Coordinates of C-alpha atoms and ligand atoms in Angstrom, one line a residue:
X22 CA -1.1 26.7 4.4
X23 CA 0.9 23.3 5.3
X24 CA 4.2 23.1 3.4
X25 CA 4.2 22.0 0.3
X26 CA 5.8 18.2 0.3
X27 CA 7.5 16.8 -2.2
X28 CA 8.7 12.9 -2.8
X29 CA 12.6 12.8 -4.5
X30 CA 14.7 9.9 -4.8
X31 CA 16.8 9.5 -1.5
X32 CA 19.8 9.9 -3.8
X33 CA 19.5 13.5 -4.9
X34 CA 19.5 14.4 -0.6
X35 CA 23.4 14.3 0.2
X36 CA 25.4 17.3 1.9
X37 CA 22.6 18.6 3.9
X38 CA 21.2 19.8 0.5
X39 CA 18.1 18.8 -1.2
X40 CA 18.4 18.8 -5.3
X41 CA 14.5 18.7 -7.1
X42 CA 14.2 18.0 -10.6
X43 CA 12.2 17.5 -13.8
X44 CA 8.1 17.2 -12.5
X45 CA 8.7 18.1 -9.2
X46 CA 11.8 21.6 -10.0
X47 CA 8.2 23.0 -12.0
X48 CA 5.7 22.1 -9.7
X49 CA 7.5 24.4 -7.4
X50 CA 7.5 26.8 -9.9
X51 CA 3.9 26.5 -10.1
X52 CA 3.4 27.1 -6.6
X53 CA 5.5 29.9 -6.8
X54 CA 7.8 29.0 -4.0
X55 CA 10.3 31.9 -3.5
X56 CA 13.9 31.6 -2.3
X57 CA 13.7 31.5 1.9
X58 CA 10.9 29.8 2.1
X59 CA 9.9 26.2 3.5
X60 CA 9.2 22.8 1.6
X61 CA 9.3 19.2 2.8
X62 CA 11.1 16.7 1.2
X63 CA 10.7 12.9 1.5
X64 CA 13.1 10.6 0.4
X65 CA 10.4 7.8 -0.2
X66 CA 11.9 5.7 2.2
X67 CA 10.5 7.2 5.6
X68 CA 12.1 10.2 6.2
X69 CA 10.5 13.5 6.1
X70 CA 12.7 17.2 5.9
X71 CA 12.3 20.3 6.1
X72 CA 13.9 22.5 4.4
X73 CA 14.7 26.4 3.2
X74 CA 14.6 26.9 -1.2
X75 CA 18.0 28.2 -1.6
X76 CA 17.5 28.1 -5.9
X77 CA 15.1 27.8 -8.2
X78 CA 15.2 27.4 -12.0
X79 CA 14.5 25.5 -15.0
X80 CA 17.2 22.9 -14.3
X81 CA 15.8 22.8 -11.3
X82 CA 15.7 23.4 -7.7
X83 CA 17.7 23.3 -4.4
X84 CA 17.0 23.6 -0.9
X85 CA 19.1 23.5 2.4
X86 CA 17.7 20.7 4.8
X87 CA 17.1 22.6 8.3
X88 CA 16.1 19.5 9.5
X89 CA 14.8 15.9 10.2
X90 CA 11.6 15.5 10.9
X91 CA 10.6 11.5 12.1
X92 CA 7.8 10.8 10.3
X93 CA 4.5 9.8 12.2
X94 CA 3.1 8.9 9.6
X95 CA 4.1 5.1 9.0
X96 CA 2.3 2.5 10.8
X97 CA 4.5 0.0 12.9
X98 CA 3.1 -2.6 11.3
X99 CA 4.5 -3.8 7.6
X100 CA 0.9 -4.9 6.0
X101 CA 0.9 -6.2 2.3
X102 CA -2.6 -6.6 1.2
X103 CA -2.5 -9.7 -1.9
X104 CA -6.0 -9.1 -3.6
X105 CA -7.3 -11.2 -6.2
X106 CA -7.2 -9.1 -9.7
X107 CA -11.1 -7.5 -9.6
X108 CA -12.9 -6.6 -12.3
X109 CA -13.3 -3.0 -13.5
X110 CA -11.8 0.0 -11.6
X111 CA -12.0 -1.7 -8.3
X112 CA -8.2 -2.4 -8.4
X113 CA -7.7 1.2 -8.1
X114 CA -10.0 1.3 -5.3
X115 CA -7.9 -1.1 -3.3
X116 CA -4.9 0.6 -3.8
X117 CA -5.8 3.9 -3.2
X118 CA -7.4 3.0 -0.1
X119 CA -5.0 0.3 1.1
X120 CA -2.4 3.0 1.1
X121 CA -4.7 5.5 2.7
X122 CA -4.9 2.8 5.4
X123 CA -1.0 2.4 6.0
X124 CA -0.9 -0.6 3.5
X125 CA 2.9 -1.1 2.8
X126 CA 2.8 -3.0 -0.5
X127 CA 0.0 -4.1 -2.6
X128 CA 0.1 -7.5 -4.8
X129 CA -2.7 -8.7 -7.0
X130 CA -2.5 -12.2 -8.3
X131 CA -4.8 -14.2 -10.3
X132 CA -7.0 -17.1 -8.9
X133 CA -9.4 -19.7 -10.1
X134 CA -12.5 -17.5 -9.8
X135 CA -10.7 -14.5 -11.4
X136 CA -13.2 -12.7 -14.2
X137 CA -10.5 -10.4 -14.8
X138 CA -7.1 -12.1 -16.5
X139 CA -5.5 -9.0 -18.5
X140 CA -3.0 -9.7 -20.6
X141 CA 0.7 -9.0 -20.7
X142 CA 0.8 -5.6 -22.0
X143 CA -2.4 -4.6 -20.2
X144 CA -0.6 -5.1 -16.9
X145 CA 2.0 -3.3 -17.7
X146 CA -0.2 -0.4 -18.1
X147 CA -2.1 -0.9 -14.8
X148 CA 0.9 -1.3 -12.8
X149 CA 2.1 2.0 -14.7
X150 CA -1.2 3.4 -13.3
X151 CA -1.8 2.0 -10.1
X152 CA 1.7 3.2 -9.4
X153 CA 0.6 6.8 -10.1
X154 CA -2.7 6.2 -8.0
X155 CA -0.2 4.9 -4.9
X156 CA 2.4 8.1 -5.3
X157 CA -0.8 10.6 -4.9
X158 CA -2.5 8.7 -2.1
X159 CA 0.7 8.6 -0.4
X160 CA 1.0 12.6 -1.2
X161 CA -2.7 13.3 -0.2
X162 CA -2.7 11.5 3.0
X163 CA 0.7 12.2 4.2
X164 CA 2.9 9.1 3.9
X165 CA 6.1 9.0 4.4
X166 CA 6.9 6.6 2.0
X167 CA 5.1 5.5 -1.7
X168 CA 3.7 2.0 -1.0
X169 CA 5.1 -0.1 -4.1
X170 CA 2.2 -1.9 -6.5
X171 CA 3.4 -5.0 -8.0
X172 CA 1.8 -8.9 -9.1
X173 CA 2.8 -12.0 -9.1
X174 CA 2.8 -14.5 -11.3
X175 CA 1.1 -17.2 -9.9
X176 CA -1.0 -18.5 -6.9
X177 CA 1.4 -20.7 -5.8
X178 CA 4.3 -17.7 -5.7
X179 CA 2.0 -15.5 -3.5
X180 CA 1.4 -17.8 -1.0
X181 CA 5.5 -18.4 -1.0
X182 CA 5.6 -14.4 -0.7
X183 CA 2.5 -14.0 2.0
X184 CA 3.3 -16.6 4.0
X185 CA 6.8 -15.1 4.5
X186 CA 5.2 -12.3 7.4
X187 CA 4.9 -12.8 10.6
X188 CA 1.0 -13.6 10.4
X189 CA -0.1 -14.6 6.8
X190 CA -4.0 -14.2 6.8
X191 CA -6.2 -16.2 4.2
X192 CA -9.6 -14.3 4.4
X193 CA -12.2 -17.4 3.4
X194 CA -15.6 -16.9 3.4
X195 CA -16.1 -20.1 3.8
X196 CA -14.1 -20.0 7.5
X197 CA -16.7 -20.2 10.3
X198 CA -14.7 -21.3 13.2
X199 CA -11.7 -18.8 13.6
X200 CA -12.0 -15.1 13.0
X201 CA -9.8 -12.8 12.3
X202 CA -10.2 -11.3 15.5
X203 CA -9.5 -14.3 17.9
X204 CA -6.2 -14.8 15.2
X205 CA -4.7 -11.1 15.8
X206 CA -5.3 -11.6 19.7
X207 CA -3.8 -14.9 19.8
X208 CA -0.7 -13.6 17.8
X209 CA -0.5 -11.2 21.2
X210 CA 1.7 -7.8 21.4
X211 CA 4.0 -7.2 19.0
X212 CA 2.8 -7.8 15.7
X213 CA 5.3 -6.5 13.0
X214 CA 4.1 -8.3 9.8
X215 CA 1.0 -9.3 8.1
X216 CA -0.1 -10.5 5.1
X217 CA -3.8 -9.9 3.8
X218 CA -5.1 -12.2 1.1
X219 CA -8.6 -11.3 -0.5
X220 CA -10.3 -13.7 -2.9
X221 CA -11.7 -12.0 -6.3
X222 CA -15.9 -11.5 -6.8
X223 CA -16.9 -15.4 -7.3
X224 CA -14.6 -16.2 -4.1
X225 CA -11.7 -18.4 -3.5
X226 CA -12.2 -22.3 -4.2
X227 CA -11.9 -24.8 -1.2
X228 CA -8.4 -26.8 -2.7
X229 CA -7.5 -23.0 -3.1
X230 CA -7.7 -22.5 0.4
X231 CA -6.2 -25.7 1.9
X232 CA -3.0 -24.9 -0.5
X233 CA -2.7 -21.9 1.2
X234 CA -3.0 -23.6 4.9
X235 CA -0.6 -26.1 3.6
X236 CA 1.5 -23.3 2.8
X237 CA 1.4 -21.6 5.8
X238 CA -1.2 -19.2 6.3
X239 CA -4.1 -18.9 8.2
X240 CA -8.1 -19.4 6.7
X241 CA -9.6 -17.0 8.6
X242 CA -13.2 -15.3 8.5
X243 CA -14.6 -11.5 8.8
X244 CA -18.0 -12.0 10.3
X245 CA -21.3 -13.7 9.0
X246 CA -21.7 -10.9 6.4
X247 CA -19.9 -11.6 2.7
X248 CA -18.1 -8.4 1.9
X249 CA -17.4 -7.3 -1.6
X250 CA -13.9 -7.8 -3.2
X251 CA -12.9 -4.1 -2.9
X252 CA -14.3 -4.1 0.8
X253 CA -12.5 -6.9 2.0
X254 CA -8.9 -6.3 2.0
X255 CA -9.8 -2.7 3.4
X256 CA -11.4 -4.1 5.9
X257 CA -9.3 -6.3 7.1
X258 CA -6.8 -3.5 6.5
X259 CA -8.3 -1.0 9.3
X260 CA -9.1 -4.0 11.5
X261 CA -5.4 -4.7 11.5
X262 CA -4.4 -1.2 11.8
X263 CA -6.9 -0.4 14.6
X264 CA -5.9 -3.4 16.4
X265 CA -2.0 -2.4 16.4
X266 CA -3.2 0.7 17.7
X267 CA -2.1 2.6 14.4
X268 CA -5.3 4.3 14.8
X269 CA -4.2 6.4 17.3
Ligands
SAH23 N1 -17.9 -16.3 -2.9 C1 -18.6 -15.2 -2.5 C2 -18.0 -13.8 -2.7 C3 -16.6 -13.6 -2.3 S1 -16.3 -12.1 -1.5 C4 -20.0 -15.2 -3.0 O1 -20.2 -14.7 -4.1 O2 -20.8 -15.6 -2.3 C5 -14.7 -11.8 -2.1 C6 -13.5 -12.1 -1.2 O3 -13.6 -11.2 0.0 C7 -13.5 -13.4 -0.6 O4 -12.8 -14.3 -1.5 C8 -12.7 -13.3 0.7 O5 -11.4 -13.2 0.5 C9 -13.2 -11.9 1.2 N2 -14.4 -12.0 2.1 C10 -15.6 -11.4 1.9 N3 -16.4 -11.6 3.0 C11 -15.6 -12.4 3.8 C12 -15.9 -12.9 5.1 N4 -17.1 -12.7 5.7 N5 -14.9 -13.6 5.7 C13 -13.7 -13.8 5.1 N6 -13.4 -13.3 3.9 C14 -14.4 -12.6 3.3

C-alpha cells in the first residue's frame, strides 16, 4: 500500500517535526496508522516528507520528518488556465482536470457570451467548492501542491493578469492563421509561464479578442475542429504540458 499523504499548512512543519490537526489528526485515526509507521506530509507548497507517527490522539498527531523527498510531481511549467464561467457542472470539470493536468491556478471570468453570471453569494459557494474539488485532485493524482481556484472580476483584469506570463494564449476559434502549435515552437526552449484563456459555450466576440491582442496576448487556434468549453482549456492544457516535455 503507498503511504498515506497528507496536505498541512507549511507552518505546522518546524523542528524536524510534523504536527497534524483537526480533519487530517482523525483521518489518520481512521486509517489506523500506528506509532512507527510511515506517512507523507506535504506542505502545499512543493515539498513532499516522509515521515515516522511518533503520537497520535484526539488533539492530534505528530510525526518525526525522516526526510525530504523533491517532489516530481510539479510540472516546470507555471500554467494558469482563465476559462470563461460555463454553464452547469462543467466548471468542476475544468478544474478537476486542469489540476490532473499540472494546471497551477485556475481563474474563471465572465465574458460577453457567458450563459452563466452567478451571483455574489453563489460564487462564494463555488469557489468554496471548487476549492475542495482542487485539494482532492491534487490528493488523488499526486501533486505536490493544491492548485488555488479563484475569479476575477472583470474581462479587462484577466487580460491584465494573463498577459503577465511569459506566453499569454487567447484560444479563438475564429484564429485561422497561427496555431497554437507554430506559437509554443516559436516561443523556443525554455518556456516557464503560460497563460490559457478559453471562451465560454457561445464563444468569445471579435472586439473581445482584439482587446486581448491589444493587451498582450496571443489569438491563437486549436485545429479546424470547434472544441467544447470544458474540452478546450484541457486541451490546450496537455498540448502545453506534452510540449514542455512534462509528459514524461
Ligand atoms: N463559438 C463557438 C463555440 C465556442 S467553443 C460556436 O458555438 O461555434 C468554446 C471556446 O473553446 C472558445 O471560445 C475557444 O476559447 C475554445 N475553442 C474551441 N475550439 C477552438 C479552436 N478550434 N481553436 C481555438 N479555440 C477553440
Amino acid at each position: 500500500m503507498p503511504m498515506p499523504k497528507f496536505f498541512i499548512a507549511a507552518s505546522n512543519i518546524f523542528g524536524g517535526m510534523a504536527y497534524i490537526e483537526g480533519k487530517d489528526a482523525e483521518h489518520l485515526r481512521v486509517l489506523r496508522l500506528k506509532r512507527g509507521e510511515k506517512l507523507i506530509v506535504c506542505d502545499g507548497e512543493g515539498n513532499d516528507y516522509e515521515c515516522r507517527l511518533t503520537s497520535s490522539g484526539p488533539e492530534g498527531a505528530e510525526a518525526e520528518i525522516i526526510r525530504v523527498i523533491p517532489s516530481r510531481s510539479e510540472p516546470d511549467v507555471f500554467a494558469q488556465v482563465y476559462a470563461a464561467f460555463p454553464k452547469g457542472d462543467k466548471a468542476e470539470t475544468i478544474v478537476q482536470k486542469s489540476v490532473e493536468l499540472g494546471a497551477s491556478r485556475i481563474v474563471f471570468f465572465r465574458s460577453e457570451r457567458c450563459v452563466s453570471r452567478p451571483d455574489a453569494a453563489a460564487i462564494i459557494k463555488k469557489l468554496e467548492r471548487w476549492n475542495k474539488i482542487s485539494e482532492e485532485a491534487a490528493k488523488q493524482c499526486g501533486r505536490a501542491s493544491i492548485p488555488e481556484v479563484g475569479i476575477e472580476q472583470s474581462f479587462e483584469t484577466m487580460l491584465e493578469h494573463a498577459s503577465q506570463a511569459q506566453l499569454g494564449l487567447f484560444f479563438w476559434e475564429e484564429e485561422h492563421l497561427r496555431s497554437m502549435k507554430k506559437t509554443l515552437e516559436a516561443a523556443g526552449d525554455g518556456i516557464t509561464s503560460v497563460s490559457i484563456v478559453t471562451g465560454p459555450e457561445g464563444g468569445f466576440e471579435k472586439h473581445e479578442a482584439d482587446t486581448a491582442e491589444k493587451a498582450g496576448l496571443i489569438p491563437v487556434s486549436l485545429g479546424k475542429r470547434i472544441l467544447r468549453c470544458e474540452t478546450a482549456p484541457l486541451c490546450a492544457l496537455a498540448a502545453l504540458m506534452y510540449h514542455t516535455n512534462n509528459l514524461e
